[in-house]
Coordinates of C-alpha atoms in Angstrom, one line a residue:
M1 CA 138.4 106.2 120.5
C2 CA 139.7 106.6 123.0
V3 CA 142.4 107.4 124.7
L4 CA 143.3 107.2 129.4
T5 CA 142.3 110.4 131.5
S6 CA 138.3 112.4 131.7
Q7 CA 138.2 115.0 129.7
N8 CA 134.8 117.8 130.2
T9 CA 132.6 116.5 126.4
S10 CA 131.0 119.6 127.1
R11 CA 131.5 122.5 124.7
P12 CA 131.6 125.9 126.2
K13 CA 129.3 128.5 125.7
V14 CA 129.5 131.5 123.5
P15 CA 129.8 134.5 125.5
V16 CA 127.1 137.3 124.5
Q17 CA 129.1 141.3 124.2
K18 CA 127.6 143.7 124.9
L19 CA 128.1 147.4 123.4
S20 CA 128.9 150.0 125.3
P21 CA 127.7 153.2 125.9
S22 CA 131.9 154.1 124.0
Q23 CA 131.6 151.3 122.1
R24 CA 128.2 152.5 119.9
Q25 CA 129.2 156.1 120.1
K26 CA 131.9 154.4 117.3
S27 CA 128.9 152.8 115.4
E28 CA 127.3 155.6 114.6
I29 CA 127.2 157.3 111.9
H30 CA 126.0 161.0 110.7
A31 CA 123.6 159.3 108.3
P32 CA 119.1 159.9 108.9
G33 CA 117.8 157.0 109.1
F34 CA 117.7 153.4 107.4
L35 CA 122.1 154.1 107.1
K36 CA 122.0 154.8 111.0
F37 CA 120.2 151.6 111.8
A38 CA 122.3 149.6 109.0
S39 CA 125.5 150.8 111.2
Q40 CA 124.2 149.5 114.4
I41 CA 123.0 146.4 112.7
L42 CA 126.9 145.7 110.9
F43 CA 129.1 146.6 114.4
N44 CA 126.4 144.1 116.4
V45 CA 127.5 141.4 114.0
R46 CA 130.7 142.3 113.7
C47 CA 131.6 142.4 118.2
R48 CA 129.0 139.3 118.0
A49 CA 131.9 137.5 115.9
S50 CA 134.7 138.9 117.7
A51 CA 133.6 135.9 120.6
V52 CA 131.9 133.1 118.0
I53 CA 135.2 133.0 115.8
P54 CA 137.8 131.7 118.9
T55 CA 135.0 129.2 120.2
L56 CA 135.6 127.9 116.3
N57 CA 138.8 127.6 115.9
T58 CA 139.1 125.7 119.9
Y59 CA 136.3 122.7 117.9
L60 CA 138.0 123.4 113.5
I61 CA 141.4 122.0 114.3
N62 CA 140.6 119.0 115.7
P63 CA 136.8 118.3 115.3
W64 CA 136.9 114.5 115.9
G65 CA 140.0 114.7 118.7
D66 CA 139.3 117.3 121.6
F67 CA 136.8 115.7 123.3
M68 CA 137.0 112.4 123.7
Q69 CA 136.8 111.0 126.3
K70 CA 140.0 109.3 127.9
I71 CA 141.4 106.7 130.5
T72 CA 143.5 105.9 133.3
F73 CA 144.1 102.1 134.7
T74 CA 144.1 101.6 138.6
E75 CA 145.6 98.8 140.0
N76 CA 142.1 97.9 142.0
L77 CA 140.8 95.9 139.0
A78 CA 137.1 96.4 140.0
H79 CA 137.6 99.5 138.8
N80 CA 139.5 99.0 135.5
I81 CA 136.0 97.3 135.4
A82 CA 133.2 99.8 136.3
L83 CA 135.1 101.9 133.9
M84 CA 135.5 99.8 130.9
Q85 CA 131.7 99.2 131.0
S86 CA 131.3 102.8 132.4
I87 CA 132.7 103.5 128.6
F88 CA 130.7 100.8 126.1
E89 CA 127.9 101.3 128.1
G90 CA 125.4 101.0 125.2
D91 CA 127.4 98.2 123.4
D92 CA 125.8 94.9 123.4
T93 CA 129.8 93.2 121.8
F94 CA 131.3 94.5 124.3
I95 CA 131.8 91.5 127.2
V96 CA 134.4 91.0 129.9
R97 CA 135.7 88.1 131.0
E98 CA 136.5 86.8 134.5
A99 CA 138.7 85.0 135.5
T100 CA 140.2 83.6 139.1
G101 CA 142.5 81.3 139.5
R102 CA 143.4 78.4 142.0
N103 CA 144.6 80.4 144.7
G104 CA 143.3 83.7 143.9
L105 CA 145.1 84.9 140.7
H106 CA 141.7 87.2 139.6
C107 CA 142.4 88.9 136.4
A108 CA 139.9 90.7 133.5
M109 CA 139.5 89.9 130.0
F110 CA 138.1 92.5 127.8
F111 CA 137.2 92.1 123.7
F112 CA 134.2 92.3 121.5
D113 CA 132.3 90.0 120.0
G114 CA 132.3 89.0 116.4
M115 CA 135.7 90.7 116.5
V116 CA 137.3 87.8 118.4
D117 CA 139.0 83.9 118.0
S118 CA 136.5 82.3 121.1
F119 CA 138.4 79.2 121.0
T120 CA 141.4 81.3 121.6
I121 CA 140.3 83.0 124.0
N122 CA 139.5 80.0 126.1
E123 CA 142.6 78.3 126.2
S124 CA 145.3 80.4 125.6
L125 CA 144.0 82.8 128.5
V126 CA 140.9 81.8 129.8
R127 CA 141.5 78.1 130.8
P128 CA 145.6 78.8 131.6
V129 CA 144.6 81.1 134.4
L130 CA 141.9 79.1 136.0
L131 CA 144.3 75.9 136.1
S132 CA 147.3 79.3 137.8
D133 CA 148.3 78.5 141.2
R134 CA 149.4 82.0 141.7
R135 CA 147.8 84.2 144.4
R136 CA 148.5 87.1 142.4
A137 CA 151.4 88.4 139.0
S138 CA 152.0 90.8 138.1
A139 CA 151.8 91.6 134.0
D140 CA 155.6 90.6 133.2
E141 CA 154.6 88.1 135.3
L142 CA 151.2 86.9 133.4
A143 CA 153.2 87.3 129.7
G144 CA 156.1 84.9 130.4
R145 CA 154.7 82.3 132.2
I146 CA 151.0 81.8 132.5
L147 CA 149.8 83.2 128.8
Q148 CA 149.6 80.8 126.3
A149 CA 149.5 83.3 123.5
D150 CA 152.0 84.2 121.0
D151 CA 151.5 87.6 120.6
C152 CA 151.2 88.7 124.2
R153 CA 152.7 92.1 125.7
V154 CA 151.9 94.8 127.7
E155 CA 151.5 97.6 126.5
T156 CA 152.8 101.2 128.2
D157 CA 151.2 103.4 125.8
M158 CA 147.2 103.1 125.9
D159 CA 147.1 104.4 122.8
K160 CA 148.5 101.0 120.9
A161 CA 146.3 99.1 123.2
L162 CA 143.2 100.9 122.8
A163 CA 143.7 100.9 119.0
A164 CA 144.8 96.8 119.0
F165 CA 141.4 96.4 121.3
L166 CA 138.8 98.4 118.9
Y167 CA 140.8 95.9 116.6
G168 CA 140.0 92.8 117.8
D169 CA 142.5 92.7 120.5
T170 CA 141.7 91.7 123.7
L171 CA 143.1 93.6 126.3
V172 CA 144.2 91.7 130.6
L173 CA 143.6 93.3 133.5
T174 CA 144.8 91.2 136.7
E175 CA 144.7 92.4 140.3
G176 CA 147.4 94.6 141.6
D177 CA 149.2 96.2 138.2
A178 CA 147.5 98.8 136.3
R179 CA 149.1 98.3 133.3
P180 CA 146.5 96.0 130.5
L181 CA 147.9 93.0 128.8
V182 CA 147.6 93.2 125.1
V183 CA 146.5 89.5 122.8
N184 CA 146.4 89.1 119.7
T185 CA 142.6 86.7 118.8
K186 CA 141.6 88.2 115.8
G187 CA 139.2 86.1 114.3
F188 CA 136.8 87.9 112.4
A189 CA 135.7 87.4 109.1
R190 CA 137.6 88.0 106.1
R191 CA 137.3 86.6 102.8
S192 CA 140.5 84.7 100.7
P193 CA 142.6 87.2 98.3
E194 CA 140.2 85.5 94.9
E195 CA 141.9 87.9 91.4
P196 CA 140.9 90.9 91.4
E197 CA 137.8 91.0 88.9
N198 CA 139.2 94.7 87.0
E199 CA 142.9 93.2 87.4
R200 CA 142.7 90.2 85.1
V201 CA 145.8 88.7 83.4
L202 CA 146.3 85.4 80.5
S203 CA 149.3 84.4 81.9
G204 CA 150.8 85.1 86.2
P205 CA 149.5 84.8 89.4
R206 CA 145.6 85.1 89.8
E207 CA 145.9 86.2 94.2
G208 CA 145.1 89.3 94.9
F209 CA 144.7 91.9 97.9
T210 CA 141.7 91.8 99.8
E211 CA 140.7 94.2 103.2
C212 CA 142.5 92.3 106.0
F213 CA 145.5 95.0 106.6
M214 CA 148.8 91.6 107.2
P215 CA 147.4 89.3 105.2
N216 CA 147.8 91.9 102.3
L217 CA 151.7 92.3 103.7
A218 CA 152.5 89.0 103.8
L219 CA 151.4 88.6 100.3
I220 CA 154.2 91.5 99.9
R221 CA 156.9 89.3 102.1
R222 CA 155.8 86.0 100.2
R223 CA 157.0 87.4 97.6
V224 CA 159.8 89.7 98.9
R225 CA 161.7 87.7 101.0
D226 CA 164.6 90.3 101.3
T227 CA 166.2 91.6 104.9
R228 CA 166.0 94.9 103.4
L229 CA 162.4 95.1 103.2
K230 CA 160.7 97.6 105.0
F231 CA 157.3 98.6 106.1
N232 CA 156.4 101.7 108.8
F233 CA 153.0 101.8 110.0
L234 CA 151.4 105.2 110.8
R235 CA 147.7 105.8 112.4
I236 CA 145.7 108.4 109.8
G237 CA 141.7 108.9 110.9
G238 CA 140.7 110.7 114.4
R239 CA 136.8 108.6 114.2
T240 CA 138.0 104.5 112.2
N241 CA 142.0 105.9 113.7
T242 CA 143.1 103.7 110.3
A243 CA 146.1 101.7 110.2
V244 CA 148.4 102.9 107.1
C245 CA 152.0 101.1 106.1
L246 CA 154.3 103.1 104.2
C247 CA 156.5 99.9 101.9
Y248 CA 159.5 99.9 100.1
I249 CA 162.9 98.8 100.3
D250 CA 166.1 99.7 102.1
G251 CA 168.4 100.5 99.4
L252 CA 165.9 100.7 96.0
C253 CA 164.2 102.7 97.3
P254 CA 165.7 105.9 97.6
A255 CA 165.1 108.7 101.2
P256 CA 164.6 111.2 99.8
L257 CA 160.7 109.8 98.1
V258 CA 160.8 108.4 101.6
D259 CA 160.7 110.9 103.5
E260 CA 158.6 113.2 100.8
M261 CA 156.0 109.9 101.2
R262 CA 156.8 110.9 105.3
T263 CA 155.9 114.7 106.0
R264 CA 152.3 114.3 103.4
L265 CA 151.0 111.8 105.3
S266 CA 152.4 112.9 108.5
V267 CA 149.8 116.2 107.6
L268 CA 146.6 114.6 106.2
E269 CA 144.2 115.9 108.2
L270 CA 140.9 113.7 108.1
D271 CA 137.9 112.4 110.5
S272 CA 138.2 109.1 108.5
V273 CA 140.2 106.8 105.6
L274 CA 137.8 103.9 104.6
D275 CA 139.8 103.2 101.4
A276 CA 143.0 104.2 99.5
N277 CA 141.5 106.6 97.3
Y278 CA 140.8 108.8 100.6
I279 CA 144.1 109.8 100.7
A280 CA 145.3 109.1 97.0
E281 CA 143.6 112.2 96.4
C282 CA 145.6 113.8 99.7
L283 CA 148.8 113.4 98.9
C284 CA 149.0 113.5 94.6
D285 CA 150.8 116.2 92.7
H286 CA 148.3 117.9 91.2
R287 CA 144.6 116.5 91.9
F288 CA 142.7 118.6 89.7
S289 CA 144.2 116.2 86.5
P290 CA 142.1 114.1 84.8
F291 CA 146.1 112.1 84.7
P292 CA 146.9 109.7 87.5
T293 CA 150.1 110.2 89.7
L294 CA 149.6 107.9 92.2
G295 CA 149.5 104.4 91.0
T296 CA 146.8 102.6 92.0
T297 CA 147.0 98.0 92.1
E298 CA 144.9 95.1 93.9
R299 CA 147.5 92.7 92.5
P300 CA 151.0 91.5 95.3
D301 CA 152.9 90.6 92.8
V302 CA 152.6 94.4 90.8
A303 CA 153.1 96.2 93.7
A304 CA 156.0 93.6 95.3
S305 CA 157.3 94.4 91.7
R306 CA 157.2 97.8 92.3
L307 CA 158.8 97.5 95.3
L308 CA 162.5 95.5 93.4
E309 CA 162.1 99.7 90.6
G310 CA 162.5 101.4 94.0
R311 CA 159.5 102.6 94.3
C312 CA 157.2 102.2 97.5
A313 CA 153.8 101.9 98.7
L314 CA 151.2 102.4 101.2
I315 CA 148.7 100.1 102.1
V316 CA 145.4 100.5 104.2
D317 CA 143.7 99.4 105.8
G318 CA 140.1 97.6 105.2
S319 CA 140.3 98.5 101.1
P320 CA 143.1 95.9 98.2
V321 CA 143.5 98.5 96.3
V322 CA 147.5 98.9 97.1
L323 CA 149.0 103.2 96.6
T324 CA 152.3 103.3 94.3
A325 CA 154.5 106.2 94.1
P326 CA 156.6 107.5 91.4
H327 CA 152.9 107.0 88.6
L328 CA 154.8 107.6 84.7
L329 CA 152.5 108.6 81.5
Q330 CA 153.6 105.4 80.3
E331 CA 152.5 103.1 83.3
C332 CA 148.5 103.3 82.3
F333 CA 149.6 102.1 78.5
Q334 CA 151.6 99.1 80.4
S335 CA 148.9 95.3 81.3
N336 CA 150.3 93.2 84.0
D337 CA 150.5 90.0 82.2
D338 CA 153.1 92.3 80.2
Y339 CA 156.1 90.6 81.6
Y340 CA 154.2 86.9 81.9
I341 CA 154.3 86.9 78.0
S342 CA 156.5 87.1 75.2
F343 CA 157.8 90.7 74.6
L344 CA 157.3 90.6 71.5
R345 CA 153.2 90.5 72.0
T346 CA 153.9 93.2 74.5
N347 CA 155.6 95.4 72.2
V348 CA 152.6 95.0 69.6
S349 CA 149.8 94.7 72.0
R350 CA 151.5 98.8 74.2
V351 CA 151.5 99.6 70.8
L352 CA 147.8 99.1 69.9
R353 CA 146.8 100.4 73.4
T354 CA 149.1 103.5 72.6
L355 CA 147.3 104.5 69.2
G356 CA 143.7 103.6 71.3
F357 CA 144.1 105.8 73.4
L358 CA 144.4 108.4 70.1
C359 CA 142.0 107.1 68.7
S360 CA 139.5 107.7 71.5
V361 CA 140.5 111.2 72.4
T362 CA 140.7 112.3 67.8
I363 CA 138.3 110.7 66.8
P364 CA 135.1 112.5 67.7
A365 CA 136.8 116.1 67.7
V366 CA 138.9 115.0 64.2
Y367 CA 135.2 114.3 62.3
T368 CA 133.5 117.2 63.8
A369 CA 136.2 119.9 62.4
L370 CA 136.0 117.5 58.8
L371 CA 132.7 118.0 58.6
L372 CA 132.2 121.6 59.5
Y373 CA 136.0 123.2 59.0
H374 CA 137.7 121.4 56.1
R375 CA 135.2 119.9 54.2
E376 CA 137.7 119.7 51.3
L377 CA 140.5 117.1 52.9
V378 CA 137.8 114.9 52.7
P379 CA 137.4 111.8 49.7
A380 CA 135.0 112.8 47.9
R381 CA 133.5 109.4 47.6
L382 CA 133.4 109.1 51.6
L383 CA 132.5 112.6 51.3
F384 CA 129.3 112.0 49.0
A385 CA 128.5 109.6 51.0
V386 CA 128.6 111.2 54.9
T387 CA 126.2 113.7 53.2
A388 CA 123.9 111.6 52.3
A389 CA 124.1 110.6 55.7
Q390 CA 123.7 113.5 57.5
R391 CA 120.4 114.2 54.8
G392 CA 117.7 115.2 57.2
V393 CA 119.2 114.8 61.0
P394 CA 118.1 117.9 63.1
L395 CA 120.6 118.6 64.4
P396 CA 124.3 120.1 63.7
V397 CA 127.0 117.4 63.6
G398 CA 129.4 119.0 66.7
W399 CA 125.5 119.2 68.7
E400 CA 124.3 115.5 66.9
V401 CA 128.7 113.5 68.3
L402 CA 127.9 115.4 72.3
L403 CA 124.6 114.0 72.3
L404 CA 126.0 110.6 71.3
L405 CA 128.9 110.9 73.4
I406 CA 127.0 111.5 77.1
V407 CA 124.2 108.6 75.7
L408 CA 127.7 105.9 75.9
E409 CA 128.7 107.2 78.7
V410 CA 124.6 106.8 80.9
L411 CA 125.2 103.5 79.0
R412 CA 128.7 102.9 80.6
E413 CA 128.1 104.4 83.8
A414 CA 124.6 101.8 84.2
G415 CA 125.6 99.0 83.0
A416 CA 128.5 99.8 85.9
R417 CA 126.4 100.2 88.3
T418 CA 123.2 96.7 87.3
P419 CA 125.1 94.3 89.2
G420 CA 126.0 90.4 88.0
A421 CA 126.5 89.7 84.7
M422 CA 122.9 91.8 83.1
G423 CA 124.7 94.9 83.0
Q424 CA 127.5 94.0 80.5
T425 CA 124.5 92.7 78.2
M426 CA 122.6 95.9 79.3
S427 CA 125.1 98.0 78.4
I428 CA 125.9 95.6 73.9
V429 CA 121.8 95.8 73.4
G430 CA 120.7 99.2 74.7
G431 CA 123.7 100.2 72.9
L432 CA 123.2 98.0 69.5
V433 CA 119.1 99.3 70.0
L434 CA 119.4 102.8 70.5
G435 CA 122.3 103.5 67.9
Q436 CA 120.1 101.7 65.8
A437 CA 116.6 103.1 67.1
A438 CA 118.8 106.9 66.4
V439 CA 119.7 106.2 63.0
S440 CA 116.0 104.5 61.5
A441 CA 114.8 107.4 63.3
R442 CA 117.0 110.7 62.0
F443 CA 118.1 111.4 64.3
S444 CA 121.8 110.1 64.2
A445 CA 123.8 109.6 60.7
A446 CA 125.2 106.0 61.0
P447 CA 128.5 107.3 60.3
T448 CA 127.8 109.6 63.4
V449 CA 127.3 106.5 65.0
I450 CA 130.6 104.5 64.2
V451 CA 132.8 107.1 65.6
V452 CA 131.5 107.6 68.3
A453 CA 131.2 103.8 69.7
V454 CA 134.8 103.3 68.2
A455 CA 135.8 106.0 69.9
G456 CA 133.8 104.1 73.0
V457 CA 136.1 101.0 73.0
T458 CA 138.4 101.9 71.7
G459 CA 139.1 103.8 75.6
L460 CA 138.2 101.0 76.9
M461 CA 142.2 99.5 76.3
T462 CA 143.1 102.2 78.4
P463 CA 141.1 101.4 81.7
R464 CA 143.7 103.5 84.1
L465 CA 143.6 106.4 82.0
Q466 CA 139.5 106.6 81.0
T467 CA 138.4 109.6 83.7
A468 CA 141.8 111.5 80.9
A469 CA 139.8 110.3 78.0
L470 CA 136.5 111.2 79.3
W471 CA 138.1 114.9 79.9
L472 CA 140.4 114.9 76.7
R473 CA 137.1 113.3 74.8
F474 CA 134.5 116.8 75.2
A475 CA 137.3 119.5 75.0
L476 CA 138.7 118.1 71.4
L477 CA 135.3 117.9 70.3
G478 CA 135.1 121.9 71.8
A479 CA 137.6 123.1 70.7
A480 CA 136.8 121.5 67.3
A481 CA 133.6 122.7 67.0
A482 CA 134.7 126.6 67.7
G483 CA 138.6 125.9 66.1
G484 CA 138.9 123.4 63.0
L485 CA 141.9 121.1 63.3
Y486 CA 143.4 124.7 64.9
G487 CA 142.1 124.3 67.0
V488 CA 142.8 119.9 67.9
G489 CA 146.2 121.0 67.1
L490 CA 145.7 124.2 70.3
A491 CA 144.9 122.5 73.0
L492 CA 146.5 118.9 72.0
S493 CA 149.4 121.4 72.7
L494 CA 148.3 122.6 75.4
T495 CA 148.0 119.1 76.9
L496 CA 151.5 117.5 75.8
V497 CA 152.5 122.0 78.3
L498 CA 150.7 120.8 81.3
L499 CA 151.6 117.0 80.7
C500 CA 155.4 118.5 80.1
R501 CA 154.7 120.5 83.3
M502 CA 154.1 117.5 85.4
S503 CA 155.2 115.0 88.2
S504 CA 155.4 112.3 90.6
C505 CA 157.0 112.6 93.7
G506 CA 159.8 114.5 92.0
V507 CA 159.9 112.8 89.4
P508 CA 159.1 114.5 85.3
Y509 CA 155.8 112.7 84.7
L510 CA 157.1 111.8 80.1
I511 CA 160.8 110.7 82.1
N512 CA 161.7 107.4 78.4
L513 CA 159.5 110.0 76.2
V514 CA 160.4 113.6 75.7
P515 CA 164.0 114.0 74.9
R516 CA 165.5 115.6 78.3
V517 CA 164.7 113.9 80.6
E518 CA 165.7 109.7 79.8
T519 CA 167.0 106.9 82.5
D520 CA 169.5 103.6 81.9
S521 CA 166.3 102.0 82.1
E522 CA 165.1 99.8 79.0
D523 CA 161.9 99.6 79.5
A524 CA 160.3 102.6 78.6
W525 CA 157.7 102.8 75.8
L526 CA 158.5 99.5 74.7
R527 CA 159.7 95.8 76.9
V528 CA 162.8 94.1 75.7
P529 CA 163.4 90.5 76.3
W530 CA 165.1 89.8 79.8
Y531 CA 168.2 88.8 79.1
L532 CA 168.7 92.0 77.9
M533 CA 167.1 94.5 80.4
K534 CA 170.5 95.0 82.2
Y535 CA 169.5 97.8 84.5
D536 CA 166.9 98.3 86.7
R537 CA 163.4 99.1 84.9
F538 CA 163.4 102.3 86.8
S539 CA 166.2 103.7 87.6
F540 CA 165.4 107.4 87.7
F541 CA 166.5 108.0 91.0
R542 CA 169.8 105.5 91.0
T543 CA 173.5 106.8 89.2
A544 CA 173.6 105.2 85.5
G545 CA 175.7 102.2 84.5
R546 CA 174.1 100.4 87.4
K547 CA 173.3 96.9 86.3
R548 CA 171.1 94.6 87.9
P549 CA 173.0 92.2 90.2

């Protein structure tokens, strides 16, 4: 990125310090041969490091911004053109379009090919200058009386001007004025807002966010037509200079939450931001927890509903994923279309998702614990059938389950990375073929294959908790192999303790799930009908008794 004035970009040379006689005398120790030589070497390294470390700190504090070339425009248009051409030398997409009016009005337009709309430049910028009868015009007159553009402004902050220029706007300079005009001429290709593949719904809106920044904001504004809806812009990333928008509804979103998000964003030190996950990993409260503490969505209706619940959203330019905060555990068991179908069906689905997650993480561990330590708890007929199936299997049951779980994850990863419908076909066919082959070759027992398959299928019911299910599945399996059902119970207790200690932007992670942390909300684990939902769906920060207007 360029910022305005020139600066030497060469790295300073690191001085090499020579040891004085007094320093050499201090470094010597009364030891023969090798120890004396080693002490001298260590002292030399220490002296050189003392000179190198301050220099390294100069580069590491802001390694992407300290040595960037800066620009200063003058009133001489020819000088400004030569300056811009020298800065973007070697960039064949950089274009300079000079235009001279009937009576000598001289202007220059700078833009990047492929990022602008050529029709807008020709009709709104070039044509009005060519038809102008003025000899000279200031930047203000050029913006107000000559150019025919809906978004045209004089920008005195050169950082903002260059950021807009690098994003597809056009810079216009005129003879006799050093202030540039920034004209909105963006025209790069963009995809249509289609329904996200990983958030499909049975009923409801079919739109989704795209990689374009302003259209994503428009999708939210179109759904929340409220004057209190606020969009605060900031830029993150020294190299990419990525635009990020903090979105919230003033009066619904608590001020401490907005201040907290602004503080966290202001202290980020990233050289590039290419996706929302770059920011999510830095903003989340518990970075090493497999449970998500920041919500993600690619659907405008979901983002709008969370804003209406008093949360804030982060929209990152170039990413279709929108981050929302706070994020609670109960949301991981909710689906996007829970509010578009009958509440009776929604509640059944939420119960099934909860049971599916519990089965996914506990079934392999309980199966292993019962066969290793607690065979007396298994019904006799079932135990005889499982024991008969285990005959001839060379591996103990714990290792058998572990290897099958690894094979399951390998098949899932291969299916996800294979393009198109072939990935799903390969996952299904690969699982069937490998499972049947393993049972036929006596590498694994049929009950073990069934247990692992059930764990894998039920884990798909909660896609937001797939990472947590993966880690818990292996952790509980290790606890079961070490201590049986007692180990499984201990591991689950520790997991519950960790969840109780977690929070998301100051909100307890298990809100509505533990007795001492409750809200005035009817939409907790189960959903009530809309006509009974008297309070806001998420009202932890608000006063009890506030009814829906």
